[in-house]
Each structure stands twice: as structure tokens, then as C-alpha cells.
Tab-separated table of C-alpha atoms in Angstrom:
chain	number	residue	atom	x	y	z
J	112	UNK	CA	-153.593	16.567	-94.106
J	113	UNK	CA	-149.795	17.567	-93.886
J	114	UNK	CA	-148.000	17.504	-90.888
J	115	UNK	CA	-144.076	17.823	-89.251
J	116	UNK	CA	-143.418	16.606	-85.873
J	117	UNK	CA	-139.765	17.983	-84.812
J	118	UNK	CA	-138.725	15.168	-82.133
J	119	UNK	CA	-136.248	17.351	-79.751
J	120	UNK	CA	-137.591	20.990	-78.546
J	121	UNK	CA	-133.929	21.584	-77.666
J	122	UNK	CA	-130.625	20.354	-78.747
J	123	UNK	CA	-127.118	21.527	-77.410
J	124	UNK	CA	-124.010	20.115	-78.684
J	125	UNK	CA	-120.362	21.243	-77.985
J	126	UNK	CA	-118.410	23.186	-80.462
J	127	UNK	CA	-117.264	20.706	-83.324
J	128	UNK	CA	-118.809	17.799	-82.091
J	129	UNK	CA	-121.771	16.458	-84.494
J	130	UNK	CA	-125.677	17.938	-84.847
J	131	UNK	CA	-128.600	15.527	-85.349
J	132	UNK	CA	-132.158	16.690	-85.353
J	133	UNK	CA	-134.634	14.821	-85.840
J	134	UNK	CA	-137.965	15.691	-88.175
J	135	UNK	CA	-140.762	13.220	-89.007
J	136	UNK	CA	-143.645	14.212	-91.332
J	137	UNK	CA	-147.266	13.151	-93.202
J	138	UNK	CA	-148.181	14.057	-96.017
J	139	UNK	CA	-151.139	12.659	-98.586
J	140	UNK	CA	-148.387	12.455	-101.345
J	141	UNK	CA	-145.306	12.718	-102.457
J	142	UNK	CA	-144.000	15.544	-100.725
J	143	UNK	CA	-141.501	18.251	-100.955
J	144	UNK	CA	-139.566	18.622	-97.441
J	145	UNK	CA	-137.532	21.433	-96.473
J	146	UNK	CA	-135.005	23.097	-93.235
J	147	UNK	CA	-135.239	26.537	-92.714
J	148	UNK	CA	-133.111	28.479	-89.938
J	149	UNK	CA	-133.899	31.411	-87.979
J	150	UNK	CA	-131.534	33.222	-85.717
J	151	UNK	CA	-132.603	35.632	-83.553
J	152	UNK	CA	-134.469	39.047	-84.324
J	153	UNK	CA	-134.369	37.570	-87.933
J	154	UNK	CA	-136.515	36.055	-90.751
J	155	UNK	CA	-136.129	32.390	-92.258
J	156	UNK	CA	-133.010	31.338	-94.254
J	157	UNK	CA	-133.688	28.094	-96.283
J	158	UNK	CA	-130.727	25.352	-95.531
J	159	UNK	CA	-131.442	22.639	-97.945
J	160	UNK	CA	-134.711	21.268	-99.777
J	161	UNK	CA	-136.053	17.885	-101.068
J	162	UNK	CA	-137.724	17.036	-104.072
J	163	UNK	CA	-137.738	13.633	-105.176
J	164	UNK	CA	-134.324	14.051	-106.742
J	165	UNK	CA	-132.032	12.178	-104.567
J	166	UNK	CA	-132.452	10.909	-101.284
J	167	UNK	CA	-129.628	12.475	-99.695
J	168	UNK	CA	-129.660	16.013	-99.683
J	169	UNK	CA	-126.787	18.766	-99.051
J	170	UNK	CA	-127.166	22.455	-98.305
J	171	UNK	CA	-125.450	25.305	-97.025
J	172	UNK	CA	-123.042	25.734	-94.282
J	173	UNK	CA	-122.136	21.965	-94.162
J	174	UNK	CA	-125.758	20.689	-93.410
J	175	UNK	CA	-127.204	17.758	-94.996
J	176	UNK	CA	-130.817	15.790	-94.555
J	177	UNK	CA	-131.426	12.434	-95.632
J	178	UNK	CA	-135.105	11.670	-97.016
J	179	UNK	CA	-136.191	7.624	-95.646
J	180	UNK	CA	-139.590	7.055	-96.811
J	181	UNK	CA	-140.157	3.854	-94.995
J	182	UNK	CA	-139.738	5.978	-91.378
J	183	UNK	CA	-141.019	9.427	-92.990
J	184	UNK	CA	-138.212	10.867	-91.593
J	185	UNK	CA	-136.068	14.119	-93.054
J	186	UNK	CA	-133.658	14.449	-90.018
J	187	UNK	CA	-130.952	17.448	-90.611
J	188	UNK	CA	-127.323	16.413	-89.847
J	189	UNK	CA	-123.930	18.098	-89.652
J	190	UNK	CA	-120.770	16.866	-88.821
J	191	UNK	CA	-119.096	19.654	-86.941
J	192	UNK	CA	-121.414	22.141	-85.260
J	193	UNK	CA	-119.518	25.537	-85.217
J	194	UNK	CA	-120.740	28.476	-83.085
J	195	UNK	CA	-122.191	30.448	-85.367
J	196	UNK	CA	-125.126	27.627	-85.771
J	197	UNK	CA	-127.026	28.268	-82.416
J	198	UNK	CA	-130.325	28.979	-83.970
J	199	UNK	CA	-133.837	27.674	-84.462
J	200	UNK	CA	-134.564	25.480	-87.163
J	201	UNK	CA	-137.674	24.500	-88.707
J	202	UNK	CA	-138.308	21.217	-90.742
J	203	UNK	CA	-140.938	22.236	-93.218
J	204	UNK	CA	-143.138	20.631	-95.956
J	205	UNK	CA	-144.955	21.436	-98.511
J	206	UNK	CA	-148.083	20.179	-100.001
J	207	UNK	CA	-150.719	21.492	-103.079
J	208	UNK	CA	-154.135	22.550	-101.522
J	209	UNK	CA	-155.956	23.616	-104.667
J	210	UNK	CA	-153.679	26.258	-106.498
J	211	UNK	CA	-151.887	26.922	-103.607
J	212	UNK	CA	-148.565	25.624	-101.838
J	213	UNK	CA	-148.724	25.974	-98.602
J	214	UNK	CA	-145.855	25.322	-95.958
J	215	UNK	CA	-146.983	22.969	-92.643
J	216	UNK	CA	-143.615	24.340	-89.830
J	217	UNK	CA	-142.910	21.580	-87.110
J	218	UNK	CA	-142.549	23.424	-83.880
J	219	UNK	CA	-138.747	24.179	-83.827
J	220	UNK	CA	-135.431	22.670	-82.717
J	221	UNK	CA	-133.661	25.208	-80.657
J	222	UNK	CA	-130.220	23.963	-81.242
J	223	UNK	CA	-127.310	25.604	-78.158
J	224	UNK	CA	-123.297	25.327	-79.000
J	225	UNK	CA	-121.303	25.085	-76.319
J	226	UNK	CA	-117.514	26.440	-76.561
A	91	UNK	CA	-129.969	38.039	-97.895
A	92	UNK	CA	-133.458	36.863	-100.052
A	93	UNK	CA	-134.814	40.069	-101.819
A	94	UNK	CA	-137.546	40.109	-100.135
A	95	UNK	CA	-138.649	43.066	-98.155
A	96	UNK	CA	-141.155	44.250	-95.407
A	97	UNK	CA	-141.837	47.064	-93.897
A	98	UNK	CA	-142.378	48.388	-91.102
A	99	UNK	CA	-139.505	46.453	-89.097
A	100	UNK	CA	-141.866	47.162	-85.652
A	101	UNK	CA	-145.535	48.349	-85.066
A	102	UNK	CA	-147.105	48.743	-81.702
A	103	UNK	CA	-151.098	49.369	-81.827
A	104	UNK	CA	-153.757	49.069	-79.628
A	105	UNK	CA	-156.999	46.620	-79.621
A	106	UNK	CA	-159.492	47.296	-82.198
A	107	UNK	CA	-157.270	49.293	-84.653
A	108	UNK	CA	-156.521	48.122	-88.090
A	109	UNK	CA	-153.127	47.202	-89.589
A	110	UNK	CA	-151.512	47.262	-92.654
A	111	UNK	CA	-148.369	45.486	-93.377
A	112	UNK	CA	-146.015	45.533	-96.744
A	113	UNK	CA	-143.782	43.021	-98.611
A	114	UNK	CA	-142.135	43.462	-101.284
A	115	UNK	CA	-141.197	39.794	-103.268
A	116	UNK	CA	-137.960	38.768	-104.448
A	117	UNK	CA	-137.163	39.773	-108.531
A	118	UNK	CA	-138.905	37.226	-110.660
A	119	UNK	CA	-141.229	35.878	-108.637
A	120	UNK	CA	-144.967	36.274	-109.009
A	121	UNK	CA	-146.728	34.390	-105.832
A	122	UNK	CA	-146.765	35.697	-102.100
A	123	UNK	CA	-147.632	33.859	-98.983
A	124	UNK	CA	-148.167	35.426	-95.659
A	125	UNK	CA	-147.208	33.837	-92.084
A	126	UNK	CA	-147.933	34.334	-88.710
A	127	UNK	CA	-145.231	33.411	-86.390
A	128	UNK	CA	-146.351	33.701	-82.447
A	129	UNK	CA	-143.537	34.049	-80.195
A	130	UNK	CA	-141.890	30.206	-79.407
A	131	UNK	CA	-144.226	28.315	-82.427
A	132	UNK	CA	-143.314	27.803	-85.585
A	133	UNK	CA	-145.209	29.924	-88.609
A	134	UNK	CA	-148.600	29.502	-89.457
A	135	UNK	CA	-149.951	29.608	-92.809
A	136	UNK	CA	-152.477	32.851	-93.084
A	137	UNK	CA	-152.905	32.790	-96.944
A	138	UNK	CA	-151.229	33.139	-100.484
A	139	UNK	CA	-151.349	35.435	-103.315
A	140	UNK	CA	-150.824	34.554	-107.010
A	141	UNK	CA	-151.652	36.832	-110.283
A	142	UNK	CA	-153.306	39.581	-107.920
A	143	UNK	CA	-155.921	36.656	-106.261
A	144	UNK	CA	-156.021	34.860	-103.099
A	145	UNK	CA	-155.610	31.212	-104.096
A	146	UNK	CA	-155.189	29.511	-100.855
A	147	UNK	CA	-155.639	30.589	-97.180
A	148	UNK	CA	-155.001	28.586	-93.435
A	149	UNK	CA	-157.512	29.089	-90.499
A	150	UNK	CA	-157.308	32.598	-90.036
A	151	UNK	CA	-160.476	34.823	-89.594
A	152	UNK	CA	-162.218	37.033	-92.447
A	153	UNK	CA	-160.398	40.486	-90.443
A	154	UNK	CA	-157.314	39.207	-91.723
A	155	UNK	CA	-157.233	40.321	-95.691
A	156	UNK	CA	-154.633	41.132	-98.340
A	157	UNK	CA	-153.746	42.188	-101.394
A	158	UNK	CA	-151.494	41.881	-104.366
A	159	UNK	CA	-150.386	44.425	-106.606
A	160	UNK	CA	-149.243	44.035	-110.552
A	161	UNK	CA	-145.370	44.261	-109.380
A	162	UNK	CA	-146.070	41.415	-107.422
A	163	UNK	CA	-145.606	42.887	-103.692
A	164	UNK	CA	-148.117	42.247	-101.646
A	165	UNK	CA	-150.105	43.744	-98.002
A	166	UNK	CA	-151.593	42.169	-95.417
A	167	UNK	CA	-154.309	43.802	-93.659
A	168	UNK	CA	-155.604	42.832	-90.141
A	169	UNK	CA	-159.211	44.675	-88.929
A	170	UNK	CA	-160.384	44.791	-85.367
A	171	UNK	CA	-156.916	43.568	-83.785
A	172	UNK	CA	-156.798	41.364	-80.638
A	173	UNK	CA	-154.432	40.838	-78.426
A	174	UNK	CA	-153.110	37.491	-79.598
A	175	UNK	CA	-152.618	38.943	-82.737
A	176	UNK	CA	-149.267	40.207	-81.364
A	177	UNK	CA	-147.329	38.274	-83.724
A	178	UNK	CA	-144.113	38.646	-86.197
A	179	UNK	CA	-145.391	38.778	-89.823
A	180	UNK	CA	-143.889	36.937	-92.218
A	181	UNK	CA	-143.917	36.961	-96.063
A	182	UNK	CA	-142.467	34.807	-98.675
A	183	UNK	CA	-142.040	35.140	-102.387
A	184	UNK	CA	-141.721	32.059	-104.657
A	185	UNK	CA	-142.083	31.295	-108.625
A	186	UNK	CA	-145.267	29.635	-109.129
A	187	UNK	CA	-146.813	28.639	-113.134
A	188	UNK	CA	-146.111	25.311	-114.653
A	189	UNK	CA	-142.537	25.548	-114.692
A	190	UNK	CA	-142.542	27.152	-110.895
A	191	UNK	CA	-141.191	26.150	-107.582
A	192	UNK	CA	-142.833	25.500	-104.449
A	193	UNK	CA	-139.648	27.035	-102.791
A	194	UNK	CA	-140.419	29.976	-100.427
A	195	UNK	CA	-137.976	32.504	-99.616
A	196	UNK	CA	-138.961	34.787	-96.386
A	197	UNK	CA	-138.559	38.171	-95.665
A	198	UNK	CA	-137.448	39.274	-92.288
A	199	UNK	CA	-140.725	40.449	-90.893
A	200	UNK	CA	-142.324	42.449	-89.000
A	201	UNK	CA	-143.167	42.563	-85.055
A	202	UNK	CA	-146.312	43.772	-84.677
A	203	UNK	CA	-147.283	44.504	-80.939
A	204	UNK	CA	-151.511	45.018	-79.946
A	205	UNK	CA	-151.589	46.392	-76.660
């Protein structure tokens, strides 16, 4: 069985100072890891995905995730938070359960920016 | 924006009624997957819909049902609601078939309210 374990309930940083959160997972095989970001009052925005490809992976609005196999980690990193990044954000993966994909959410990272 | 659309935006009903909710997927993609986000927890897989069948569902009960229509979109369909059904309703589209991607993009759901 799949799983996502989001480390930090609650992360505040100060405007332009760096964002870490942190995501470990399970999975049975090899699988495909994603962030998604909610703001408030509003559905899920995919950030970046990873899929065997590279290790390293970039996304959109400056975010990147590395993939470490050895710690099963998929932590979500940016170097300069900006305002407009207070959100939720959900590390995600994916796994095949008969025909279907199905997407295991960790619990959330409410991340704060403070001016 | 994803291309993906639900309706209705709200719903308020009472215990016991039924529910329908609507999602329309995002051009070119065949396979819909419903999620049930309570308020604070990440979403939780109900099921998913490819080529008009239900090919994979999560532990929800028999009242919750769905369908899927030749054009792809897709309803949901909740019987005898409870309270802790009180919920926002998500949907995702994605490209599934041997050369598919296990890459969801969401909708921005819908707030249903049992009172």
C-alpha cells in the first residue's frame, strides 16, 4: 500500500527568505510523485511531477523537488518565497491498483509568508 | 486554469437526500477520478472512471455512485447523505491508454453542505 507522510503541518517563512517542505512516501514500486497547491476557496494546481526521468525536478513559479530514493523523500524547495505562495500544498503519489491510478494526498503543508 | 469544470460551485441539502454532482474533463482526456476533500485533510480517493466504467474505487460506501458519459464528463451521485458527507468534491481529468499519463488535473469543486 501507498502512502505520503508530509513532515511539517505548518510552515511560515518571511518574504524572500527560502521554503523547504518536507514529504516522505511508500510505495510497492517505482512510483510517480507529485506537489499540488491549493489556495483558498480553490481547486488543486499541479506544481511539478516525477517520473523516473531525472532526479531533480523543476516546476512552476520557481519550485523545485528533488526525488532521493535511499530516504524516500520528495521534499519541495524554493529559494525565495514571495507572497503570493501562502497556500496549502499537497505531496501526492501515484500508484496502479488494477486499471486504475489512483492518487494517495499526505495531509497538507500550510505554508504562511510573512512581509 | 485546467479545463476542467464542475458544477454547481455550492449545494446545501439536508440528511437523507440524494446528490448529484457534474464535471466536465479537460479536452483530450478520456479518464475521470472523483475526490473527497473534508475540511483541513487532504483528498480522498472515492473512485475513477475510464471508457464509461468504473475501474478503480477507495473506501467509500455503495450510496456513493457515478457515471461517465461518451464526451467523457462525468457525475457523481451520493444516496442517503450524512452529515459527514459535508465535503468539497473534487474531480480530475487525465489521459489514460497505453500511451497515457497518470497526471491528474483538478477542477475547482464543489462545496457540498448536508445539514
Amino acid at each position: 500500500a501507498q502512502s505520503v507522510t508530509q513532515l511539517d503541518s505548518h510552515v511560515s517563512v518571511s518574504e524572500g527568505t527560502p521554503v523547504l517542505l518536507r514529504c516522505n512516501y511508500s510505495s510497492s514500486y517505482s512510483p510517480s510523485l507529485f506537489w499540488y497547491v491549493q489556495h483558498p476557496n480553490k481547486g488543486l494546481q499541479l506544481l511539478l511531477k516525477y517520473t523516473s526521468a531525472a532526479t531533480l525536478v523543476k516546476g512552476i513559479n520557481g519550485f523545485e523537488a528533488e526525488f532521493k530514493k535511499s530516504e524516500t523523500s520528495f521534499h519541495l524547495t524554493k529559494p525565495s518565497a514571495h507572497m503570493s505562495d501562502a497556500a496549502e500544498y499537497f505531496c501526492v503519489v501515484s500508484d496502479r491498483f488494477g486499471s486504475a491510478r489512483q492518487l494517495t494526498f499526505g495531509s497538507g503543508t500550510q505554508l504562511t509568508v510573512l512581509p | 486554469e485546467t479545463g476542467v469544470t464542475q458544477s454547481p460551485t455550492h449545494l446545501i441539502k439536508t440528511r437523507g437526500q440524494q446528490v448529484t454532482l457534474r464535471c466536465s474533463s479537460q479536452s483530450g482526456h478520456n479518464t475521470v477520478s472523483w475526490y473527497q476533500q473534508a475540511l483541513g485533510q487532504g483528498p480522498q480517493f472515492i473512485f475513477q472512471y475510464y471508457r464509461e466504467e468504473e475501474n478503480g474505487r477507495g473506501n467509500f460506501p455503495p450510496r456513493f455512485s457515478g457515471l461517465q458519459f461518451p464526451n467523457y464528463s462525468s457525475e457523481l451521485n451520493v444516496n442517503a447523505l450524512e452529515l459527514d458527507d459535508s465535503a468539497l468534491y473534487l474531480c480530475a481529468s487525465s489521459a489514460a491508454g497505453a500511451f497515457g499519463t497518470d497526471t491528474q488535473y483538478f477542477g475547482p469543486g464543489t462545496r457540498l453542505t448536508v445539514l
